[in-house]
Amino acid sequence: MRHRSVADLMTPTAIAVQPGTPFKEIARLLDEYGITAVPVVDAENRPVGVVSEADLLRRHTAKDGPSTAEAMMSSPVVTARPSWTAVEAARHMERHRVKRLPVVDADGRLIGVLSRTDLLQLFLRRDRAIQEEIVEDVVTRILRLSPASLHVDVSEGRVTLTGSLPRESLAPIFVRLCEDVDGVVEVVDRLAYEDAERTAADARPVPEAQPAHGGQG
């Protein structure tokens, strides 16, 4: 089961500004490319900060001090690695309370930008793709179960599991693995269990044998 990485989801970008880039040039870039923030990089293309629309508005309102990227940017910059999973990136955003992450290579140079909008692409996966991954990877490859005994229905990212598992103890594992599939919003467990059925059968009372009635001589 392969999770899509930051490299899969990020927007590869050459859009960045230098510390000395002026206010109006930054505003023009944000408008031209339809973005809400731009990384600030040094001479070696390493991010040193981020300038957002909020930073521009704050400086315009204050009307004091220099209006360059270096003066307006948020720093130090919080970055991500291309090999991170989407979950790692989302947690990093939440921890640092940022809406976007410049993505850097092993040398710390800018190679892209990951935004919350990019992460939301995970939940736009086709239901069919989600279903195929659960059946092929979770059911067949990981749990080594027969797909014939289970049914996986996916609608708008909501997964409903029906059918029969050999053991009830597999249910929480099955559900958790499904929840980890990219694009899954919710998992509904409507599974039955073969071991529970056997236990119920064993617990049924055995009818008492009726005495035989022979004829009298």
PDB file of C-alpha atoms in Angstrom, residues 20-203:
ATOM      1  CA  GLY A  20      15.239  42.626  -1.872  1.00  0.00           C
ATOM      2  CA  THR A  21      12.145  42.140  -4.065  1.00  0.00           C
ATOM      3  CA  PRO A  22       9.818  45.161  -3.591  1.00  0.00           C
ATOM      4  CA  PHE A  23       6.197  45.173  -2.426  1.00  0.00           C
ATOM      5  CA  LYS A  24       4.612  45.860  -5.833  1.00  0.00           C
ATOM      6  CA  GLU A  25       6.550  43.086  -7.575  1.00  0.00           C
ATOM      7  CA  ILE A  26       5.451  40.562  -4.942  1.00  0.00           C
ATOM      8  CA  ALA A  27       1.828  41.705  -5.252  1.00  0.00           C
ATOM      9  CA  ARG A  28       2.038  41.337  -9.034  1.00  0.00           C
ATOM     10  CA  LEU A  29       3.385  37.778  -8.765  1.00  0.00           C
ATOM     11  CA  LEU A  30       0.656  36.717  -6.347  1.00  0.00           C
ATOM     12  CA  ASP A  31      -1.992  38.093  -8.674  1.00  0.00           C
ATOM     13  CA  GLU A  32      -0.447  36.749 -11.886  1.00  0.00           C
ATOM     14  CA  TYR A  33      -0.051  33.176 -10.631  1.00  0.00           C
ATOM     15  CA  GLY A  34      -3.185  33.058  -8.467  1.00  0.00           C
ATOM     16  CA  ILE A  35      -1.279  32.193  -5.301  1.00  0.00           C
ATOM     17  CA  THR A  36      -1.556  33.509  -1.756  1.00  0.00           C
ATOM     18  CA  ALA A  37       2.100  33.396  -0.735  1.00  0.00           C
ATOM     19  CA  VAL A  38       5.579  33.162  -2.223  1.00  0.00           C
ATOM     20  CA  PRO A  39       8.842  31.795  -0.791  1.00  0.00           C
ATOM     21  CA  VAL A  40      11.781  34.112  -0.282  1.00  0.00           C
ATOM     22  CA  VAL A  41      15.084  32.486  -1.268  1.00  0.00           C
ATOM     23  CA  ASP A  42      18.727  33.438  -0.892  1.00  0.00           C
ATOM     24  CA  ALA A  43      21.345  33.459  -3.646  1.00  0.00           C
ATOM     25  CA  GLU A  44      21.591  29.633  -3.502  1.00  0.00           C
ATOM     26  CA  ASN A  45      17.808  29.129  -3.823  1.00  0.00           C
ATOM     27  CA  ARG A  46      17.404  28.150  -0.176  1.00  0.00           C
ATOM     28  CA  PRO A  47      14.190  29.406   1.482  1.00  0.00           C
ATOM     29  CA  VAL A  48      14.724  32.045   4.155  1.00  0.00           C
ATOM     30  CA  GLY A  49      11.097  33.112   4.601  1.00  0.00           C
ATOM     31  CA  VAL A  50       7.614  33.393   3.123  1.00  0.00           C
ATOM     32  CA  VAL A  51       5.638  36.489   2.140  1.00  0.00           C
ATOM     33  CA  SER A  52       1.863  36.079   2.127  1.00  0.00           C
ATOM     34  CA  GLU A  53      -1.080  38.266   1.185  1.00  0.00           C
ATOM     35  CA  ALA A  54      -1.551  38.923   4.902  1.00  0.00           C
ATOM     36  CA  ASP A  55       2.038  40.191   5.150  1.00  0.00           C
ATOM     37  CA  LEU A  56       1.437  42.581   2.242  1.00  0.00           C
ATOM     38  CA  LEU A  57      -1.785  43.892   3.752  1.00  0.00           C
ATOM     39  CA  ARG A  58      -0.133  44.309   7.124  1.00  0.00           C
ATOM     40  CA  ARG A  59       2.707  46.356   5.640  1.00  0.00           C
ATOM     41  CA  HIS A  60       0.326  48.418   3.490  1.00  0.00           C
ATOM     42  CA  THR A  61      -1.754  49.266   6.561  1.00  0.00           C
ATOM     43  CA  ALA A  62       1.253  50.097   8.732  1.00  0.00           C
ATOM     44  CA  LYS A  63       2.926  52.221   6.022  1.00  0.00           C
ATOM     45  CA  ASP A  64       6.227  52.291   7.884  1.00  0.00           C
ATOM     46  CA  GLY A  65       9.634  50.770   7.254  1.00  0.00           C
ATOM     47  CA  PRO A  66      11.007  49.210   4.058  1.00  0.00           C
ATOM     48  CA  SER A  67       8.606  47.331   1.787  1.00  0.00           C
ATOM     49  CA  THR A  68      10.908  44.548   0.646  1.00  0.00           C
ATOM     50  CA  ALA A  69      10.421  40.810   0.932  1.00  0.00           C
ATOM     51  CA  GLU A  70      13.038  40.615   3.679  1.00  0.00           C
ATOM     52  CA  ALA A  71      11.222  43.215   5.767  1.00  0.00           C
ATOM     53  CA  MET A  72       7.774  41.639   5.327  1.00  0.00           C
ATOM     54  CA  MET A  73       8.458  37.911   5.318  1.00  0.00           C
ATOM     55  CA  SER A  74       7.660  35.380   8.031  1.00  0.00           C
ATOM     56  CA  SER A  75      10.857  33.731   9.238  1.00  0.00           C
ATOM     57  CA  PRO A  76      12.327  31.249  10.042  1.00  0.00           C
ATOM     58  CA  VAL A  77      10.656  29.295   7.295  1.00  0.00           C
ATOM     59  CA  VAL A  78       8.991  25.927   7.951  1.00  0.00           C
ATOM     60  CA  THR A  79       9.811  23.463   5.158  1.00  0.00           C
ATOM     61  CA  ALA A  80       8.943  19.923   4.068  1.00  0.00           C
ATOM     62  CA  ARG A  81      10.818  17.097   2.373  1.00  0.00           C
ATOM     63  CA  PRO A  82       9.576  15.518  -0.874  1.00  0.00           C
ATOM     64  CA  SER A  83       9.697  12.008   0.638  1.00  0.00           C
ATOM     65  CA  TRP A  84       7.247  12.827   3.450  1.00  0.00           C
ATOM     66  CA  THR A  85       3.777  11.318   3.358  1.00  0.00           C
ATOM     67  CA  ALA A  86       0.756  13.584   3.133  1.00  0.00           C
ATOM     68  CA  VAL A  87      -0.052  12.760   6.759  1.00  0.00           C
ATOM     69  CA  GLU A  88       3.406  13.842   7.914  1.00  0.00           C
ATOM     70  CA  ALA A  89       3.084  17.095   5.989  1.00  0.00           C
ATOM     71  CA  ALA A  90      -0.414  17.788   7.343  1.00  0.00           C
ATOM     72  CA  ARG A  91       0.765  17.227  10.914  1.00  0.00           C
ATOM     73  CA  HIS A  92       3.742  19.513  10.292  1.00  0.00           C
ATOM     74  CA  MET A  93       1.411  22.239   9.031  1.00  0.00           C
ATOM     75  CA  GLU A  94      -0.864  21.844  12.041  1.00  0.00           C
ATOM     76  CA  ARG A  95       2.027  21.822  14.515  1.00  0.00           C
ATOM     77  CA  HIS A  96       3.501  25.039  13.133  1.00  0.00           C
ATOM     78  CA  ARG A  97       0.143  26.643  12.258  1.00  0.00           C
ATOM     79  CA  VAL A  98       1.026  27.326   8.628  1.00  0.00           C
ATOM     80  CA  LYS A  99      -1.050  26.925   5.463  1.00  0.00           C
ATOM     81  CA  ARG A 100       1.769  26.023   3.078  1.00  0.00           C
ATOM     82  CA  LEU A 101       5.220  24.451   3.140  1.00  0.00           C
ATOM     83  CA  PRO A 102       8.130  25.187   0.807  1.00  0.00           C
ATOM     84  CA  VAL A 103       9.559  21.814  -0.204  1.00  0.00           C
ATOM     85  CA  VAL A 104      13.341  21.480  -0.228  1.00  0.00           C
ATOM     86  CA  ASP A 105      15.769  18.848  -1.493  1.00  0.00           C
ATOM     87  CA  ALA A 106      18.613  17.235   0.454  1.00  0.00           C
ATOM     88  CA  ASP A 107      20.696  20.395  -0.006  1.00  0.00           C
ATOM     89  CA  GLY A 108      17.939  22.636   1.320  1.00  0.00           C
ATOM     90  CA  ARG A 109      17.138  24.151  -2.086  1.00  0.00           C
ATOM     91  CA  LEU A 110      13.582  24.987  -3.089  1.00  0.00           C
ATOM     92  CA  ILE A 111      11.927  22.466  -5.424  1.00  0.00           C
ATOM     93  CA  GLY A 112       8.223  23.102  -4.830  1.00  0.00           C
ATOM     94  CA  VAL A 113       5.447  24.285  -2.538  1.00  0.00           C
ATOM     95  CA  LEU A 114       2.810  22.198  -0.754  1.00  0.00           C
ATOM     96  CA  SER A 115      -0.425  23.923   0.263  1.00  0.00           C
ATOM     97  CA  ARG A 116      -3.525  22.791   2.104  1.00  0.00           C
ATOM     98  CA  THR A 117      -5.288  22.790  -1.251  1.00  0.00           C
ATOM     99  CA  ASP A 118      -2.730  20.294  -2.561  1.00  0.00           C
ATOM    100  CA  LEU A 119      -3.404  18.014   0.412  1.00  0.00           C
ATOM    101  CA  LEU A 120      -7.139  18.142  -0.281  1.00  0.00           C
ATOM    102  CA  GLN A 121      -6.444  16.460  -3.633  1.00  0.00           C
ATOM    103  CA  LEU A 122      -6.147  13.220  -1.672  1.00  0.00           C
ATOM    104  CA  PHE A 123      -9.863  13.335  -0.929  1.00  0.00           C
ATOM    105  CA  LEU A 124     -10.716  13.847  -4.592  1.00  0.00           C
ATOM    106  CA  ARG A 125      -9.480  10.372  -5.523  1.00  0.00           C
ATOM    107  CA  ARG A 126     -11.973   8.374  -7.544  1.00  0.00           C
ATOM    108  CA  ASP A 127     -14.017   5.911  -5.506  1.00  0.00           C
ATOM    109  CA  ARG A 128     -13.031   3.163  -7.934  1.00  0.00           C
ATOM    110  CA  ALA A 129      -9.323   3.772  -7.286  1.00  0.00           C
ATOM    111  CA  ILE A 130      -9.885   3.597  -3.524  1.00  0.00           C
ATOM    112  CA  GLN A 131     -11.892   0.389  -3.846  1.00  0.00           C
ATOM    113  CA  GLU A 132      -9.243  -1.274  -6.025  1.00  0.00           C
ATOM    114  CA  GLU A 133      -6.465  -0.369  -3.581  1.00  0.00           C
ATOM    115  CA  ILE A 134      -8.387  -1.809  -0.622  1.00  0.00           C
ATOM    116  CA  VAL A 135      -9.213  -5.049  -2.428  1.00  0.00           C
ATOM    117  CA  GLU A 136      -5.804  -5.580  -4.025  1.00  0.00           C
ATOM    118  CA  ASP A 137      -3.498  -4.279  -1.307  1.00  0.00           C
ATOM    119  CA  VAL A 138      -5.374  -4.581   1.995  1.00  0.00           C
ATOM    120  CA  VAL A 139      -7.537  -7.665   1.439  1.00  0.00           C
ATOM    121  CA  THR A 140      -5.370  -9.745  -0.891  1.00  0.00           C
ATOM    122  CA  ARG A 141      -1.757  -8.731  -0.302  1.00  0.00           C
ATOM    123  CA  ILE A 142      -1.654  -7.708   3.375  1.00  0.00           C
ATOM    124  CA  LEU A 143      -4.411  -9.753   5.032  1.00  0.00           C
ATOM    125  CA  ARG A 144      -4.176 -12.632   2.513  1.00  0.00           C
ATOM    126  CA  LEU A 145      -7.926 -13.077   2.423  1.00  0.00           C
ATOM    127  CA  SER A 146     -10.164 -14.086  -0.446  1.00  0.00           C
ATOM    128  CA  PRO A 147     -11.939 -11.084  -2.007  1.00  0.00           C
ATOM    129  CA  ALA A 148     -14.849 -13.424  -2.756  1.00  0.00           C
ATOM    130  CA  SER A 149     -15.848 -13.481   0.924  1.00  0.00           C
ATOM    131  CA  LEU A 150     -15.765  -9.694   1.367  1.00  0.00           C
ATOM    132  CA  HIS A 151     -17.416  -6.746  -0.302  1.00  0.00           C
ATOM    133  CA  VAL A 152     -15.937  -3.239  -0.361  1.00  0.00           C
ATOM    134  CA  ASP A 153     -18.280  -0.434  -1.382  1.00  0.00           C
ATOM    135  CA  VAL A 154     -16.940   3.121  -1.744  1.00  0.00           C
ATOM    136  CA  SER A 155     -19.111   6.196  -2.201  1.00  0.00           C
ATOM    137  CA  GLU A 156     -17.691   9.733  -1.958  1.00  0.00           C
ATOM    138  CA  GLY A 157     -14.738   8.340   0.013  1.00  0.00           C
ATOM    139  CA  ARG A 158     -17.005   6.526   2.505  1.00  0.00           C
ATOM    140  CA  VAL A 159     -16.037   2.844   2.681  1.00  0.00           C
ATOM    141  CA  THR A 160     -18.585   0.218   3.726  1.00  0.00           C
ATOM    142  CA  LEU A 161     -17.263  -3.261   4.534  1.00  0.00           C
ATOM    143  CA  THR A 162     -19.581  -6.275   4.364  1.00  0.00           C
ATOM    144  CA  GLY A 163     -19.052 -10.002   4.101  1.00  0.00           C
ATOM    145  CA  SER A 164     -17.370 -12.446   6.452  1.00  0.00           C
ATOM    146  CA  LEU A 165     -13.969 -12.500   8.129  1.00  0.00           C
ATOM    147  CA  PRO A 166     -12.497 -15.759   9.450  1.00  0.00           C
ATOM    148  CA  ARG A 167     -11.866 -14.207  12.881  1.00  0.00           C
ATOM    149  CA  GLU A 168     -13.449 -11.267  14.686  1.00  0.00           C
ATOM    150  CA  SER A 169      -9.987 -10.148  15.867  1.00  0.00           C
ATOM    151  CA  LEU A 170      -9.143  -9.207  12.254  1.00  0.00           C
ATOM    152  CA  ALA A 171     -11.877  -6.556  12.107  1.00  0.00           C
ATOM    153  CA  PRO A 172     -10.076  -3.660  13.842  1.00  0.00           C
ATOM    154  CA  ILE A 173      -6.949  -4.380  11.776  1.00  0.00           C
ATOM    155  CA  PHE A 174      -8.969  -4.422   8.544  1.00  0.00           C
ATOM    156  CA  VAL A 175     -10.732  -1.165   9.427  1.00  0.00           C
ATOM    157  CA  ARG A 176      -7.512   0.588  10.416  1.00  0.00           C
ATOM    158  CA  LEU A 177      -5.778  -0.436   7.181  1.00  0.00           C
ATOM    159  CA  CYS A 178      -8.728   0.881   5.179  1.00  0.00           C
ATOM    160  CA  GLU A 179      -8.648   4.183   7.094  1.00  0.00           C
ATOM    161  CA  ASP A 180      -4.991   4.571   6.104  1.00  0.00           C
ATOM    162  CA  VAL A 181      -5.767   4.415   2.378  1.00  0.00           C
ATOM    163  CA  ASP A 182      -5.405   7.810   0.710  1.00  0.00           C
ATOM    164  CA  GLY A 183      -8.791   9.374   0.035  1.00  0.00           C
ATOM    165  CA  VAL A 184     -10.797   7.435   2.619  1.00  0.00           C
ATOM    166  CA  VAL A 185     -13.068   9.728   4.622  1.00  0.00           C
ATOM    167  CA  GLU A 186     -14.853   7.145   6.802  1.00  0.00           C
ATOM    168  CA  VAL A 187     -15.044   3.356   7.233  1.00  0.00           C
ATOM    169  CA  VAL A 188     -18.313   1.617   8.155  1.00  0.00           C
ATOM    170  CA  ASP A 189     -17.902  -1.923   9.575  1.00  0.00           C
ATOM    171  CA  ARG A 190     -20.810  -4.246   8.770  1.00  0.00           C
ATOM    172  CA  LEU A 191     -18.748  -7.418   8.803  1.00  0.00           C
ATOM    173  CA  ALA A 192     -19.717 -10.851  10.064  1.00  0.00           C
ATOM    174  CA  TYR A 193     -17.268 -13.340  11.588  1.00  0.00           C
ATOM    175  CA  GLU A 194     -16.965 -17.041  10.965  1.00  0.00           C
ATOM    176  CA  ASP A 195     -15.603 -17.791  14.447  1.00  0.00           C
ATOM    177  CA  ALA A 196     -18.586 -16.030  16.040  1.00  0.00           C
ATOM    178  CA  GLU A 197     -20.957 -18.097  13.913  1.00  0.00           C
ATOM    179  CA  ARG A 198     -19.213 -21.319  14.988  1.00  0.00           C
ATOM    180  CA  THR A 199     -19.367 -20.284  18.647  1.00  0.00           C
ATOM    181  CA  ALA A 200     -23.061 -19.539  18.336  1.00  0.00           C
ATOM    182  CA  ALA A 201     -23.647 -22.922  16.711  1.00  0.00           C
ATOM    183  CA  ASP A 202     -21.714 -24.718  19.472  1.00  0.00           C
ATOM    184  CA  ALA A 203     -23.753 -22.923  22.116  1.00  0.00           C
TER     185      ALA A 203
END
